[in-house]
Amino acid sequence: MDVLHNAEDKVLDVISNAEDAMIDAVSSAEDKILDAVSNAEEIILEVTGAQTIWPAAACLLAFFSCILFTWRVWSFTVRPWLHPDEPKELPYWFPYIGHAMNFFDDSDGLISYGRAFFDDDAPFAISFPGQTYNIVIRPQDVAAVYERTIILSWDYYLKELLLSFGVEKAVLLENRRKTSTHQTGGAEQTNGVRSNGVKPDHKSIIHWTEDLYRQQFPPGPRFDALSDNIVGLIEESLQWAKLPSRYTVNEESVPLMEFCANVLVDATTHSLLGDSIYGLEPGFTSMMVDFTEESWKLLMLPYPKVAAPKLHTAKNGIHDALCKYIKSSPEPRATAAWMMQEVIEAPEAADISDTDKASIIHAFLYIANINAYRLSFWILSYILFDKNLLAAIREEIVPTFQDSSIDSSRILERCPRLLAVFNETLRMTYGSVSVRRVMAPTKIGGKSLRPNTSVMIPIRQLHYDDEAFGGDAEIFDPDRFLNNNLDRSPSFLPFGERYDSFPRPFLAKREVLAFVALVLHRFEINVVAGSSEQKEEPSLPQIDQVCQTMGIMQPVKGTEVYVRLKEAA
């Protein structure tokens, strides 16, 4: 008992000492705060000559208000009057910060406000810290931007993209590549790239990677081989016996976005890298999905690791797996896509380390994966919530199948309604912007653009243009794309692209159409509640117009679509 009493006394002493220490600390902090306030008051009184703090504070407030008013008048009244040929800048209240907070809070709303403020669609400017963006909206002005590939350059932003993925800055800033020719396996190589591939002689890394992408994805033998492989893997994955058990057992409800992502990201990654990447990292698909969902935090407004742990965990895991993949034996990588082989086989003579190669491959994978599964989610959502449209599409896709196998090339020829749904979904849900760097003085839309500013094309604004798409542009109506050439309208930029450098749509279009057709043909798929507690009837999700995105927009959080799959009879 004495021992217990002694222990109790010691515990009470410790608590008492801790309380005393806390009281002393709080008291000390209060004293420091009061001293700081007193010092601040003395400084203000000394500067202003006032006897009390309140008149002094009022004087300072008036002084800074005058400065702010003068700056506003100069920036948004006098300067535009002196330079009427330059894009007018949308007024804002906080110097340096500009429109940054408004843009990241609701970029589409900010640009809509700018259009209404100036009451025309001439180019106007918005400001970010250290950067001015000239907003270009009119279709003829957009076409002019894409035509000027040298003066209005994509290279600046491709460099920023590769830097974000981890390519060393010194490598990207090197204007000319070293040239060396040597023999590897009997094939002449220049700068580490096979002579029958893309030769980056005297090219920057930026141009080399762009050339690789452009030669892999436009229609042709390389594209056909990759596309056929992806469609084949999708077809194989969507066999009932090969679906994961969580999709088939006990008729469980399945998140539609998750289902689309797992099938399409897995098929695309297998096609681009081969099977061996999954031997090195079995969770590679889930890491790619996690990274894609959070990618705007890296590419638009870089978040530190503490603020975006999921993003950085996925990014580091992908990078580590790709470094192992590059260092692994070449035999298992033999089935990788041509573009990936070219990156991997560029040796040290090309001044590209394995770490840089892993970053470049990661960027290629991201671009190939970002839009397909989200677009498939939206297409299926629009179809499943419209029973008449579902019946029409199911009937239309029947001729594209032979037995249970799909001929994806027939979709383009025999499925006009599915194609119309594809185009209308793209129009409704694509929310990214296209950007270019102004390298020399030029005029767009009658306005002079200054070097070292940028051009921003908000694709969503074009896609909701009443003149191009009618007064009901806010409503999903695939019929607007039937029996006309609306898909060739200068206001319709599928995947943000008609004139763009990267030919992304070809691959995504084929894989998405094949995936949607296979799902609707092979399965009975019905929208269901996400849980037994959900009392409301499931409804079509709303597009999240606030959350930043690098392509197809996400649904508003909390409006996920759940489905139940059954094997079709």
XYZ file of C-alpha atoms in Angstrom:
569
model
C 0.000 0.000 0.000
C 2.888 2.383 0.803
C 4.280 1.740 -2.640
C 0.926 2.618 -4.230
C 0.622 5.775 -2.139
C 4.139 6.821 -3.081
C 3.406 6.194 -6.776
C 0.177 8.162 -6.522
C 2.007 11.077 -4.866
C 4.635 11.073 -7.630
C 1.970 11.045 -10.344
C 0.174 13.973 -8.698
C 3.483 15.843 -8.430
C 4.159 15.281 -12.117
C 0.662 16.478 -13.062
C 1.026 19.519 -10.820
C 4.427 20.376 -12.308
C 3.014 19.947 -15.825
C 0.107 22.271 -15.024
C 2.527 24.873 -13.626
C 4.685 24.589 -16.747
C 1.669 25.019 -19.020
C 0.473 28.077 -17.064
C 3.975 29.592 -17.268
C 4.145 28.883 -21.011
C 0.740 30.451 -21.678
C 1.619 33.445 -19.550
C 4.928 33.849 -21.373
C 3.188 33.617 -24.751
C 0.622 36.214 -23.707
C 3.425 38.549 -22.600
C 5.210 38.146 -25.944
C 2.033 38.818 -27.894
C 1.282 41.920 -25.824
C 4.880 43.108 -26.297
C 4.602 42.589 -30.071
C 1.317 44.496 -30.221
C 2.781 47.276 -28.078
C 5.852 47.516 -30.311
C 3.650 47.595 -33.408
C 1.567 50.364 -31.873
C 4.705 52.369 -31.038
C 5.973 52.018 -34.617
C 2.638 53.106 -36.074
C 2.414 56.062 -33.690
C 5.990 57.085 -34.470
C 5.417 56.903 -38.236
C 2.095 58.743 -38.199
C 2.742 61.177 -35.310
C -0.667 60.292 -33.823
C -1.373 60.142 -30.067
C -3.484 56.944 -30.082
C -3.474 53.804 -32.196
C -6.932 54.109 -33.761
C -6.382 57.365 -35.660
C -2.985 55.993 -36.724
C -4.534 52.767 -37.998
C -7.159 54.796 -39.854
C -4.391 56.848 -41.486
C -2.561 53.716 -42.588
C -5.777 52.172 -43.887
C -6.498 55.323 -45.874
C -2.914 55.360 -47.183
C -3.019 51.758 -48.401
C -6.529 52.273 -49.791
C -5.196 55.175 -51.872
C -2.353 52.991 -53.146
C -4.775 50.195 -54.025
C -7.156 52.619 -55.730
C -4.307 54.172 -57.720
C -3.068 50.735 -58.781
C -6.580 49.704 -59.863
C -7.090 52.876 -61.917
C -3.686 52.491 -63.571
C -3.990 48.752 -64.264
C -7.572 48.554 -65.474
C -8.342 52.057 -66.807
C -5.229 54.010 -67.784
C -3.055 51.203 -69.084
C -5.786 49.662 -71.300
C -6.410 53.155 -72.696
C -2.685 53.508 -73.498
C -2.520 50.027 -75.077
C -5.896 49.464 -76.764
C -4.462 46.808 -79.074
C -3.603 44.436 -76.182
C -6.130 42.084 -74.535
C -7.941 43.824 -71.691
C -7.205 42.363 -68.291
C -10.118 41.206 -66.149
C -10.015 43.421 -63.013
C -9.041 41.922 -59.664
C -8.345 43.267 -56.166
C -5.211 41.516 -54.948
C -1.968 42.457 -56.725
C 0.333 39.566 -57.650
C -2.234 36.924 -56.626
C -4.522 38.036 -59.432
C -7.162 35.527 -60.435
C -5.370 32.445 -59.077
C -7.767 31.726 -56.210
C -10.863 32.253 -58.363
C -9.458 30.062 -61.139
C -8.681 27.111 -58.888
C -12.004 27.521 -57.120
C -14.055 27.568 -60.340
C -12.098 28.089 -63.564
C -15.126 27.761 -65.848
C -17.087 30.238 -63.760
C -14.201 32.737 -63.848
C -13.945 32.615 -67.643
C -17.731 32.865 -68.023
C -17.628 35.938 -65.786
C -14.855 37.420 -67.940
C -16.867 36.902 -71.124
C -19.906 38.567 -69.568
C -17.804 41.408 -68.124
C -16.337 42.404 -71.491
C -19.531 41.512 -73.354
C -17.687 40.103 -76.363
C -15.484 37.140 -77.176
C -12.334 39.057 -78.072
C -9.207 37.771 -76.294
C -8.939 39.010 -72.708
C -6.353 38.408 -69.998
C -6.313 36.871 -66.536
C -3.360 36.981 -64.143
C -1.625 34.419 -61.991
C 1.457 34.968 -59.810
C 4.199 35.721 -62.324
C 2.077 34.766 -65.346
C -0.492 36.324 -67.677
C -2.887 34.153 -69.707
C -4.618 35.496 -72.805
C -8.013 33.773 -73.024
C -8.946 32.852 -76.603
C -12.501 31.624 -77.258
C -13.704 32.428 -80.795
C -13.276 29.363 -83.063
C -11.452 31.346 -85.761
C -9.028 32.677 -83.139
C -8.471 29.161 -81.781
C -7.603 27.940 -85.277
C -5.126 30.818 -85.640
C -3.454 29.844 -82.343
C -2.903 26.245 -83.455
C -1.567 27.341 -86.846
C 1.291 29.344 -85.286
C 3.267 26.436 -83.916
C 6.551 28.334 -83.533
C 5.450 31.737 -82.244
C 2.832 30.095 -79.993
C 4.788 27.155 -78.645
C 3.720 23.984 -76.873
C 7.341 23.190 -75.928
C 7.278 25.318 -72.781
C 4.374 23.345 -71.318
C 5.685 19.975 -72.468
C 8.881 20.853 -70.596
C 6.832 21.714 -67.500
C 4.920 18.439 -67.859
C 8.112 16.378 -68.009
C 9.606 18.310 -65.093
C 6.509 17.506 -63.035
C 6.985 13.812 -63.737
C 10.591 13.978 -62.539
C 12.780 14.482 -65.627
C 15.916 16.369 -64.602
C 15.806 20.083 -65.408
C 19.369 20.053 -66.770
C 18.380 17.422 -69.336
C 15.373 19.413 -70.516
C 17.272 22.691 -70.757
C 19.917 21.192 -73.005
C 19.217 22.723 -76.418
C 21.099 20.178 -78.497
C 21.657 16.496 -77.912
C 25.118 15.004 -78.229
C 25.461 12.882 -81.316
C 27.186 9.544 -81.291
C 26.978 6.558 -83.555
C 27.882 3.072 -82.453
C 26.904 -0.510 -82.971
C 24.509 -2.325 -80.690
C 23.505 -5.808 -81.633
C 24.506 -5.176 -85.239
C 22.073 -2.239 -85.716
C 23.443 1.231 -86.203
C 22.248 3.620 -83.526
C 22.320 7.408 -83.398
C 22.075 8.931 -79.943
C 20.928 5.591 -78.649
C 17.860 5.388 -80.856
C 17.707 2.750 -83.520
C 18.165 4.031 -87.044
C 14.783 2.637 -88.036
C 13.077 4.624 -85.295
C 12.879 8.305 -84.385
C 16.329 9.881 -84.646
C 16.813 12.660 -82.121
C 20.021 13.959 -83.783
C 20.506 17.510 -82.519
C 17.000 17.495 -81.016
C 16.045 18.494 -77.518
C 14.559 15.820 -75.272
C 11.269 17.687 -75.559
C 11.103 17.335 -79.330
C 12.322 13.755 -79.192
C 9.560 12.654 -76.805
C 6.967 14.548 -78.825
C 8.121 12.845 -82.037
C 7.933 9.425 -80.385
C 4.356 10.038 -79.282
C 3.302 11.416 -82.644
C 4.708 8.398 -84.484
C 3.101 5.840 -82.172
C -0.500 7.016 -82.092
C -1.741 8.257 -85.489
C -3.390 5.539 -87.624
C -0.787 3.301 -89.201
C 1.008 -0.010 -88.532
C 2.289 0.962 -85.058
C -1.068 2.343 -83.989
C -2.957 -0.645 -85.411
C -0.738 -3.133 -83.569
C -1.162 -1.292 -80.262
C -4.883 -0.676 -80.735
C -5.615 -4.285 -81.724
C -3.715 -5.444 -78.643
C -5.673 -3.138 -76.314
C -9.059 -4.132 -77.766
C -8.071 -7.798 -77.545
C -7.144 -7.423 -73.877
C -10.386 -5.555 -73.137
C -12.346 -8.300 -74.862
C -10.523 -10.956 -72.849
C -10.999 -9.075 -69.550
C -14.743 -8.768 -70.138
C -15.367 -12.495 -70.297
C -17.657 -13.410 -67.424
C -15.388 -16.203 -66.214
C -12.398 -13.844 -66.041
C -14.014 -10.958 -64.190
C -12.831 -10.475 -60.577
C -15.099 -12.329 -58.172
C -16.257 -9.097 -56.495
C -18.023 -8.241 -59.760
C -19.749 -11.593 -60.201
C -20.369 -13.204 -56.799
C -23.607 -12.601 -54.862
C -24.672 -9.867 -57.291
C -22.730 -7.231 -55.378
C -23.099 -3.565 -56.340
C -20.014 -2.307 -58.180
C -18.809 1.315 -58.486
C -19.021 1.962 -62.216
C -15.977 4.263 -62.264
C -13.868 1.626 -60.527
C -15.024 -1.052 -62.965
C -14.157 1.100 -66.020
C -10.788 2.123 -64.568
C -9.669 -1.377 -63.636
C -10.442 -2.836 -67.060
C -9.179 0.008 -69.245
C -6.082 1.097 -67.309
C -5.049 -2.544 -66.978
C -5.486 -3.218 -70.714
C -3.675 -0.044 -71.793
C -0.769 -0.621 -69.394
C -0.374 -4.252 -70.460
C -0.351 -3.155 -74.102
C 2.206 -0.400 -73.606
C 4.580 -2.187 -71.212
C 3.838 -5.897 -71.552
C 3.106 -8.295 -68.717
C 6.402 -8.029 -66.853
C 5.533 -4.750 -65.109
C 2.925 -6.620 -63.052
C 5.502 -9.178 -61.982
C 7.527 -6.301 -60.558
C 4.545 -4.418 -59.106
C 1.198 -6.283 -58.902
C -0.585 -3.108 -57.752
C 0.535 -1.028 -60.729
C -2.999 -0.473 -62.074
C -4.372 0.808 -58.761
C -1.378 3.146 -58.407
C -2.004 4.525 -61.912
C -5.668 5.137 -61.073
C -4.778 6.853 -57.781
C -2.221 9.037 -59.533
C -4.628 9.972 -62.334
C -7.380 10.978 -59.917
C -5.016 13.268 -58.010
C -2.825 14.404 -60.917
C -4.108 17.991 -61.045
C -2.426 18.525 -57.676
C 0.890 17.861 -59.382
C 0.398 19.446 -62.805
C -1.752 22.519 -62.173
C -0.819 23.656 -58.673
C 1.984 21.467 -57.250
C 1.019 20.212 -53.807
C 3.717 19.188 -51.304
C 3.701 15.608 -50.085
C 2.095 16.511 -46.763
C -0.889 18.068 -48.585
C -1.297 15.285 -51.173
C 0.013 12.014 -49.671
C -2.065 9.782 -51.953
C -0.695 11.500 -55.057
C 2.942 11.310 -54.018
C 2.679 7.739 -52.751
C 1.286 6.660 -56.118
C 3.832 8.726 -58.076
C 6.795 7.323 -56.144
C 5.471 3.761 -56.391
C 5.000 4.054 -60.166
C 8.449 5.586 -60.618
C 10.149 2.883 -58.537
C 8.364 0.133 -60.474
C 9.342 1.679 -63.823
C 12.991 2.002 -62.755
C 12.994 -1.720 -61.925
C 11.267 -2.420 -65.231
C 13.922 -0.529 -67.214
C 16.742 -2.338 -65.409
C 15.130 -5.762 -65.845
C 16.012 -8.333 -68.490
C 14.984 -7.201 -72.016
C 13.286 -10.505 -72.943
C 10.136 -9.978 -70.823
C 9.860 -6.452 -72.251
C 9.803 -7.685 -75.849
C 6.012 -7.212 -76.111
C 6.135 -3.559 -75.023
C 4.906 -0.903 -77.480
C 7.379 0.531 -79.987
C 7.400 3.934 -78.262
C 8.368 2.427 -74.913
C 11.097 0.330 -76.492
C 12.581 3.471 -78.039
C 12.746 5.235 -74.682
C 14.244 2.247 -72.870
C 16.887 1.559 -75.512
C 18.249 5.112 -75.576
C 21.639 4.598 -73.807
C 23.821 6.949 -71.794
C 25.117 8.519 -75.007
C 21.707 10.173 -75.323
C 22.200 11.787 -71.880
C 18.991 10.210 -70.554
C 19.379 8.380 -67.251
C 17.207 5.441 -66.245
C 15.449 7.755 -63.797
C 14.615 10.176 -66.614
C 13.448 7.287 -68.816
C 11.101 6.144 -66.046
C 9.670 9.676 -65.783
C 9.129 9.904 -69.560
C 7.414 6.502 -69.648
C 5.216 7.543 -66.706
C 4.155 10.671 -68.625
C 3.296 8.560 -71.703
C 1.254 6.154 -69.572
C -0.596 9.033 -67.943
C -1.529 10.643 -71.268
C -2.690 7.285 -72.654
C -4.826 6.474 -69.584
C -6.273 9.720 -68.283
C -9.402 10.067 -70.424
C -10.540 6.610 -71.548
C -12.001 5.226 -68.328
C -13.674 8.466 -67.246
C -15.232 8.910 -70.668
C -16.473 5.291 -70.586
C -18.002 5.957 -67.177
C -19.946 8.949 -68.495
C -21.065 7.215 -71.705
C -22.386 4.218 -69.771
C -24.027 6.510 -67.211
C -25.898 8.490 -69.863
C -26.993 5.280 -71.603
C -28.022 3.373 -68.465
C -30.194 6.226 -67.182
C -32.087 6.369 -70.497
C -33.884 3.063 -71.154
C -34.861 4.011 -74.702
C -31.296 4.949 -75.564
C -30.040 1.721 -73.968
C -32.374 -0.395 -76.084
C -31.432 1.490 -79.273
C -27.683 1.122 -78.658
C -27.967 -2.585 -77.837
C -29.830 -3.195 -81.058
C -27.376 -1.091 -83.081
C -24.205 -2.861 -81.900
C -25.383 -6.402 -82.717
C -23.902 -6.392 -86.292
C -20.461 -5.505 -84.900
C -20.231 -8.917 -83.202
C -19.393 -12.263 -84.739
C -20.437 -14.845 -82.186
C -19.244 -13.100 -79.020
C -16.196 -11.382 -80.554
C -16.292 -7.745 -81.587
C -15.058 -6.207 -84.813
C -14.321 -2.743 -83.461
C -13.748 -1.265 -86.931
C -17.445 -1.880 -87.725
C -18.567 0.458 -84.937
C -17.429 3.482 -86.932
C -19.361 2.240 -89.961
C -22.550 0.789 -88.468
C -23.172 2.507 -85.144
C -24.030 6.178 -85.799
C -26.051 6.486 -82.586
C -23.243 5.141 -80.407
C -20.837 7.505 -82.162
C -23.264 10.367 -81.498
C -23.361 9.434 -77.790
C -19.543 9.324 -77.782
C -19.275 12.815 -79.292
C -22.005 14.341 -77.140
C -20.448 12.902 -73.975
C -17.072 14.332 -74.980
C -18.691 17.696 -75.599
C -20.415 17.695 -72.219
C -17.619 16.347 -70.013
C -14.284 17.545 -71.413
C -13.124 20.253 -69.023
C -9.432 20.828 -69.629
C -7.705 23.782 -71.270
C -5.142 24.009 -74.052
C -2.168 26.313 -73.480
C 0.622 27.815 -75.554
C 3.572 30.084 -74.726
C 3.964 33.346 -76.666
C 7.543 33.342 -77.961
C 7.388 36.518 -80.104
C 4.939 39.397 -80.666
C 1.866 38.285 -82.615
C -1.782 39.176 -83.135
C -4.767 36.928 -82.396
C -8.329 38.143 -82.792
C -7.132 41.678 -83.457
C -5.221 41.799 -80.156
C -1.432 42.025 -79.777
C 0.055 39.324 -77.548
C 3.281 40.079 -75.715
C 6.160 37.558 -75.488
C 6.493 35.598 -72.232
C 2.751 35.590 -71.710
C 0.602 32.553 -72.496
C -2.496 31.677 -74.479
C -5.241 29.634 -72.819
C -8.070 28.004 -74.785
C -10.915 26.925 -72.453
C -12.325 23.972 -74.395
C -15.477 23.729 -72.289
C -16.492 27.260 -73.301
C -16.296 26.233 -76.960
C -18.276 23.048 -76.337
C -21.171 24.960 -74.795
C -21.359 27.583 -77.543
C -25.020 28.277 -78.393
C -24.238 29.266 -81.969
C -22.549 25.946 -82.691
C -24.657 23.560 -80.600
C -27.993 25.334 -80.176
C -29.761 27.012 -77.296
C -30.011 23.701 -75.413
C -26.234 23.160 -75.241
C -26.523 22.543 -71.473
C -28.642 19.425 -72.109
C -27.317 16.000 -73.076
C -28.770 15.288 -76.525
C -26.776 12.912 -78.741
C -29.223 13.461 -81.594
C -27.510 16.783 -82.270
C -24.586 14.793 -83.752
C -26.751 12.621 -86.031
C -26.985 13.156 -89.803
C -24.751 16.223 -89.882
C -21.116 17.287 -89.736
C -21.275 18.789 -86.257
C -18.298 16.661 -85.214
C -16.264 18.739 -87.701
C -17.361 22.061 -86.217
C -14.458 24.365 -85.273
C -16.161 24.687 -81.882
C -15.849 20.940 -81.230
C -12.381 19.933 -80.070
C -12.532 16.258 -79.016
C -10.051 15.670 -76.200
C -9.162 19.347 -76.593
C -7.708 18.591 -79.960
C -8.240 19.145 -83.619
C -5.072 20.967 -84.460
C -3.049 19.855 -81.421
C 0.408 18.278 -81.475
C -0.466 15.061 -79.658
C -2.816 12.729 -81.590
C -4.602 11.352 -78.536
C -8.162 10.736 -79.777
C -7.505 7.856 -82.154
C -6.561 5.317 -79.499
C -9.045 6.460 -76.850
C -11.918 6.516 -79.341
C -11.397 2.940 -80.452
C -10.861 1.466 -76.994
C -13.776 3.363 -75.411
C -16.244 2.384 -78.159
C -15.133 -1.250 -78.003
C -15.370 -1.308 -74.188
C -18.871 0.211 -74.101
C -20.147 -2.124 -76.838
C -18.709 -5.201 -75.104
C -20.180 -4.266 -71.713
C -23.661 -3.660 -73.141
C -23.580 -6.788 -75.326
C -22.147 -9.298 -72.865
C -23.755 -8.224 -69.600
C -27.064 -7.325 -68.111
C -26.004 -4.160 -66.330
C -28.397 -2.244 -64.088
C -28.002 0.838 -61.926
C -28.547 0.043 -58.232
C -28.224 1.746 -54.864
C -24.730 1.928 -53.451
C -25.816 0.418 -50.143
C -28.878 -0.937 -48.402
C -29.064 2.306 -46.369
C -29.534 4.421 -49.478
C -33.203 5.386 -49.678
C -33.185 7.723 -52.686
C -33.516 6.406 -56.188
C -30.145 6.458 -58.017
C -29.881 9.438 -60.348
C -27.591 10.582 -63.126
C -24.515 12.140 -61.501
C -23.791 15.811 -61.956
C -20.553 16.955 -63.582
C -18.162 18.468 -61.044
C -17.431 21.845 -62.638
C -15.381 23.071 -59.668
C -12.782 20.353 -59.107
C -9.760 20.869 -61.366
C -9.152 18.256 -64.037
C -6.667 17.468 -66.782
C -9.230 16.028 -69.194
C -12.625 14.386 -68.739
C -14.352 15.841 -65.695
C -15.315 13.826 -62.638
C -18.780 13.446 -61.105
C -19.638 15.467 -58.026
C -18.429 13.621 -54.935
C -21.128 11.509 -53.332
C -22.925 10.853 -56.626
C -21.076 7.702 -57.671
C -22.986 5.320 -59.939
C -23.257 1.724 -58.733
C -24.189 -1.119 -61.042
C -24.959 -4.817 -60.787
C -23.600 -7.138 -63.452
C -25.105 -10.365 -64.754
C -23.990 -12.519 -67.617
C -26.211 -11.916 -70.626
C -28.416 -14.816 -71.646
